[in-house]
Structure formats: structure tokens, C-alpha cells
Amino acid sequence: MWIMNAVWPITALFGSFIWLAFYWRWGRADRKGKAPMWASVAKGASHCGAGCTLGDLTVEWLVVAFPAIATWFGWPALFAEKTFAVWIPDYLVAFAFGIAFQYWTIVPMRKLSPGQGLFAAVKADFASITAWQIGMYGMMALIQFGWFRAGLGHIAPVASVEFWFAMQLAMLAGFATAFPVNWWLISTGLKERM
């Protein structure tokens, strides 16, 4: 499916050589035979993760360019920490990208109408995207507030190598929390096996 041509390079942004090796072994279209369940689940989680990665990249840099976005989502009135306010649009945009990725996978596979495709995409990826973002936010919180603030005296700003290093680790944590959810979604038939 053509959407995977976007998924693999996007997931390599955080997964580096691990995802490249996985792509060479299980992701190429010319691969023979059926992938084992764990590989299908990893592909499904990576598919979801590509949307989450694009959403988080987009929003983090948008907030750097337009800081008022953080105030629209509760900083500093509701959240003293700007990071927490930014996580709201992070989730919303990641969700939109994730559903779009799922839509362009599920509609051709099942030959669905646009409305049926949107419903099926939300049903297939809501739990996966949510699990991914929870894992990602948890790891970012641990690194930013537990490691950087304690060690550096402040959290890493978006425009820093430290922030994007932390984001890579956070995306791996997102994959870890989305993997069992994707296993369940595929096992129950809510999500297609890839």
C-alpha cells in the first residue's frame, strides 16, 4: 500500500537503523510470504506512529513560530508548564494525521465509501494513537522534568538537540505502549493486519 512509502521514512526519524532493518526484513512490498503476527503488529504500530510523529513535529515547531498557540490551549492560565498546554494540540494534530494514514490504508483495502472509511479509520486507530501519545508524553515528562530540569536546571527548548533526542526516546516509548494495543486491535479484527 502506497501510504507505507511515507510511513517508513517518517518512523526512521525516531527509529533510525532499527526501523531501517525492520523495513528491509518485513516492510518491503517484494517480500515473500506472510509476516509473523509480531511483525504485522509492529507495522501497524509504526503506521500509527508515523501520524503521531508528523503531528508532534508539526505542532512543536508551530508553537515555536507562533507562541500564542500555547495560550489557546491553557498556558499559563490552566497549565503553569507550557509543555502540558502544547500536548493538547500535539494530540489533536497527531490524531488527524494518524486517522488520515489509516483512512488511506483502510479505504482501498476494504473498498469503503469515504464516510465508512472515516468511521473505520477512527475505530481502528483511536486506541492506538492514544496509547502511543500516552507513552510518548510519559517519557517526555520523565526526561524533561526528571532528567533535564534536575541536571540542567531547565527543560530542553524545542529548538535544541536535547529536545529532539528526548523526542526520539519518547517515540520509542510510544511504540512500546502502542504495540500491545495494536496486537489487540489486529486480533479482534478492528485493524487490518499488514
Short mmCIF file of C-alpha atoms in Angstrom, two decimals, residues 2-194:
data_model
loop_
_atom_site.label_atom_id
_atom_site.label_comp_id
_atom_site.label_asym_id
_atom_site.label_seq_id
_atom_site.Cartn_x
_atom_site.Cartn_y
_atom_site.Cartn_z
CA TRP A 2 1.33 3.38 -1.06
CA ILE A 3 0.92 5.08 2.33
CA MET A 4 3.68 2.88 3.73
CA ASN A 5 6.08 4.72 1.40
CA ALA A 6 5.58 7.69 3.73
CA VAL A 7 5.44 5.65 6.95
CA TRP A 8 8.89 4.08 6.69
CA PRO A 9 10.96 7.28 6.29
CA ILE A 10 8.91 9.06 8.96
CA THR A 11 9.39 6.28 11.50
CA ALA A 12 13.11 6.18 10.66
CA LEU A 13 13.29 9.72 12.07
CA PHE A 14 12.98 8.27 15.56
CA GLY A 15 13.73 4.58 14.99
CA SER A 16 16.89 5.06 12.95
CA PHE A 17 18.67 1.84 11.97
CA ILE A 18 16.24 -0.37 13.90
CA TRP A 19 13.34 0.71 11.66
CA LEU A 20 15.52 0.58 8.56
CA ALA A 21 16.43 -3.04 9.35
CA PHE A 22 12.78 -3.82 10.09
CA TYR A 23 11.78 -2.28 6.76
CA TRP A 24 14.35 -4.37 4.87
CA ARG A 25 13.17 -7.57 6.56
CA TRP A 26 9.40 -7.10 6.82
CA GLY A 27 8.30 -3.86 5.16
CA ARG A 28 9.19 -4.13 1.51
CA ALA A 29 6.46 -4.88 -1.00
CA ASP A 30 8.55 -7.54 -2.76
CA ARG A 31 8.85 -9.65 0.42
CA LYS A 32 7.56 -13.20 0.01
CA GLY A 33 5.27 -14.93 2.49
CA LYS A 34 3.09 -13.77 5.34
CA ALA A 35 4.74 -11.76 8.11
CA PRO A 36 4.52 -13.21 11.64
CA MET A 37 1.96 -11.62 13.96
CA TRP A 38 4.56 -9.60 15.88
CA ALA A 39 5.85 -8.08 12.61
CA SER A 40 2.30 -7.22 11.48
CA VAL A 41 1.66 -5.59 14.85
CA ALA A 42 4.93 -3.65 14.64
CA LYS A 43 3.95 -2.42 11.17
CA GLY A 44 0.52 -1.38 12.47
CA ALA A 45 2.06 0.46 15.41
CA SER A 46 4.62 2.11 13.10
CA HIS A 47 1.80 3.16 10.80
CA CYS A 48 0.11 4.86 13.76
CA GLY A 49 3.46 6.25 14.94
CA ALA A 50 4.10 7.97 11.62
CA GLY A 51 0.98 10.06 12.14
CA CYS A 52 1.95 10.78 15.73
CA THR A 53 5.47 11.75 14.68
CA LEU A 54 4.23 14.14 12.00
CA GLY A 55 1.70 15.66 14.38
CA ASP A 56 4.23 16.23 17.13
CA LEU A 57 6.86 17.63 14.75
CA THR A 58 4.33 19.99 13.20
CA VAL A 59 2.87 21.33 16.44
CA GLU A 60 6.15 21.71 18.33
CA TRP A 61 7.59 23.89 15.55
CA LEU A 62 4.32 25.77 15.04
CA VAL A 63 4.36 26.74 18.72
CA VAL A 64 7.96 27.94 18.35
CA ALA A 65 6.87 30.10 15.39
CA PHE A 66 3.54 31.16 16.94
CA PRO A 67 3.79 31.01 20.75
CA ALA A 68 0.19 32.21 21.13
CA ILE A 69 -0.94 28.69 20.22
CA ALA A 70 0.10 27.57 23.71
CA THR A 71 -2.14 30.23 25.27
CA TRP A 72 -5.10 28.99 23.23
CA PHE A 73 -4.68 25.63 24.95
CA GLY A 74 -4.39 26.89 28.51
CA TRP A 75 -0.90 28.25 29.13
CA PRO A 76 -0.37 29.86 31.64
CA ALA A 77 -3.99 30.18 32.84
CA LEU A 78 -4.69 26.45 33.11
CA PHE A 79 -1.19 24.97 32.88
CA ALA A 80 1.78 26.61 34.59
CA GLU A 81 4.02 24.44 32.41
CA LYS A 82 3.83 25.32 28.70
CA THR A 83 4.68 21.72 27.76
CA PHE A 84 1.32 20.45 29.05
CA ALA A 85 -0.66 23.02 27.06
CA VAL A 86 1.23 22.09 23.88
CA TRP A 87 0.44 18.40 24.39
CA ILE A 88 -3.24 19.14 23.62
CA PRO A 89 -2.69 20.32 20.02
CA ASP A 90 0.07 17.70 19.73
CA TYR A 91 -2.55 15.02 20.36
CA LEU A 92 -5.19 16.61 18.10
CA VAL A 93 -2.86 17.01 15.13
CA ALA A 94 -1.25 13.58 15.68
CA PHE A 95 -4.76 12.14 15.77
CA ALA A 96 -5.67 13.88 12.49
CA PHE A 97 -2.51 12.62 10.76
CA GLY A 98 -2.93 9.13 12.21
CA ILE A 99 -6.53 8.88 11.07
CA ALA A 100 -5.54 10.15 7.61
CA PHE A 101 -2.83 7.48 7.37
CA GLN A 102 -5.33 4.81 8.47
CA TYR A 103 -8.02 6.14 6.11
CA TRP A 104 -5.72 5.88 3.08
CA THR A 105 -4.89 2.32 4.11
CA ILE A 106 -8.32 1.01 5.03
CA VAL A 107 -10.47 2.51 2.22
CA PRO A 108 -8.63 0.79 -0.66
CA MET A 109 -8.21 -2.48 1.28
CA ARG A 110 -11.90 -2.76 2.16
CA LYS A 111 -13.29 -0.74 -0.78
CA LEU A 112 -15.24 1.59 1.53
CA SER A 113 -17.09 4.82 0.84
CA PRO A 114 -15.49 7.99 2.27
CA GLY A 115 -17.86 8.06 5.27
CA GLN A 116 -17.44 4.36 6.02
CA GLY A 117 -13.69 4.76 5.59
CA LEU A 118 -13.50 7.61 8.09
CA PHE A 119 -15.56 5.68 10.64
CA ALA A 120 -13.43 2.56 10.16
CA ALA A 121 -10.19 4.58 10.41
CA VAL A 122 -11.24 6.20 13.70
CA LYS A 123 -12.38 2.83 15.06
CA ALA A 124 -9.09 1.20 14.03
CA ASP A 125 -6.70 3.87 15.28
CA PHE A 126 -8.25 5.83 18.18
CA ALA A 127 -6.90 3.48 20.85
CA SER A 128 -3.56 3.04 19.08
CA ILE A 129 -2.91 6.77 18.70
CA THR A 130 -3.98 7.42 22.28
CA ALA A 131 -1.68 4.67 23.60
CA TRP A 132 1.21 5.99 21.52
CA GLN A 133 0.77 9.55 22.77
CA ILE A 134 0.46 8.41 26.40
CA GLY A 135 3.77 6.55 26.15
CA MET A 136 5.39 9.47 24.38
CA TYR A 137 4.13 12.05 26.90
CA GLY A 138 5.19 9.88 29.82
CA MET A 139 8.74 9.53 28.52
CA MET A 140 8.97 13.23 27.61
CA ALA A 141 7.83 14.13 31.12
CA LEU A 142 10.42 11.81 32.69
CA ILE A 143 13.22 13.19 30.55
CA GLN A 144 12.24 16.86 30.58
CA PHE A 145 11.25 17.18 34.24
CA GLY A 146 13.19 14.33 35.80
CA TRP A 147 16.44 14.45 33.87
CA PHE A 148 16.86 17.82 32.13
CA ARG A 149 15.35 20.02 34.81
CA ALA A 150 17.25 18.18 37.54
CA GLY A 151 20.54 18.03 35.62
CA LEU A 152 20.48 21.18 33.50
CA GLY A 153 18.29 23.36 35.69
CA HIS A 154 15.65 23.74 32.94
CA ILE A 155 13.74 21.71 30.39
CA ALA A 156 15.19 21.50 26.89
CA PRO A 157 13.71 24.03 24.46
CA VAL A 158 12.22 22.73 21.21
CA ALA A 159 15.00 24.32 19.17
CA SER A 160 17.68 22.16 20.79
CA VAL A 161 19.39 18.85 20.11
CA GLU A 162 18.46 17.71 23.62
CA PHE A 163 14.75 18.15 22.98
CA TRP A 164 14.81 16.09 19.78
CA PHE A 165 16.97 13.42 21.40
CA ALA A 166 14.34 13.19 24.14
CA MET A 167 11.60 13.10 21.49
CA GLN A 168 13.29 10.14 19.78
CA LEU A 169 13.31 8.22 23.06
CA ALA A 170 9.72 9.30 23.70
CA MET A 171 8.62 8.00 20.30
CA LEU A 172 10.19 4.63 21.12
CA ALA A 173 8.21 4.65 24.38
CA GLY A 174 5.10 5.47 22.34
CA PHE A 175 5.80 2.46 20.14
CA ALA A 176 6.14 0.29 23.26
CA THR A 177 2.76 1.41 24.65
CA ALA A 178 1.01 1.19 21.26
CA PHE A 179 2.35 -2.29 20.43
CA PRO A 180 0.04 -4.28 22.78
CA VAL A 181 -2.93 -2.12 21.79
CA ASN A 182 -2.24 -2.82 18.11
CA TRP A 183 -1.92 -6.54 18.89
CA TRP A 184 -5.39 -6.43 20.43
CA LEU A 185 -6.85 -4.32 17.58
CA ILE A 186 -5.50 -6.71 14.94
CA SER A 187 -6.50 -9.82 16.91
CA THR A 188 -10.08 -8.59 17.22
CA GLY A 189 -10.30 -7.53 13.56
CA LEU A 190 -10.70 -3.81 14.31
CA LYS A 191 -7.45 -3.09 12.48
CA GLU A 192 -6.14 -4.75 9.33
CA ARG A 193 -3.09 -6.99 9.51
CA MET A 194 -0.28 -5.57 7.37
#
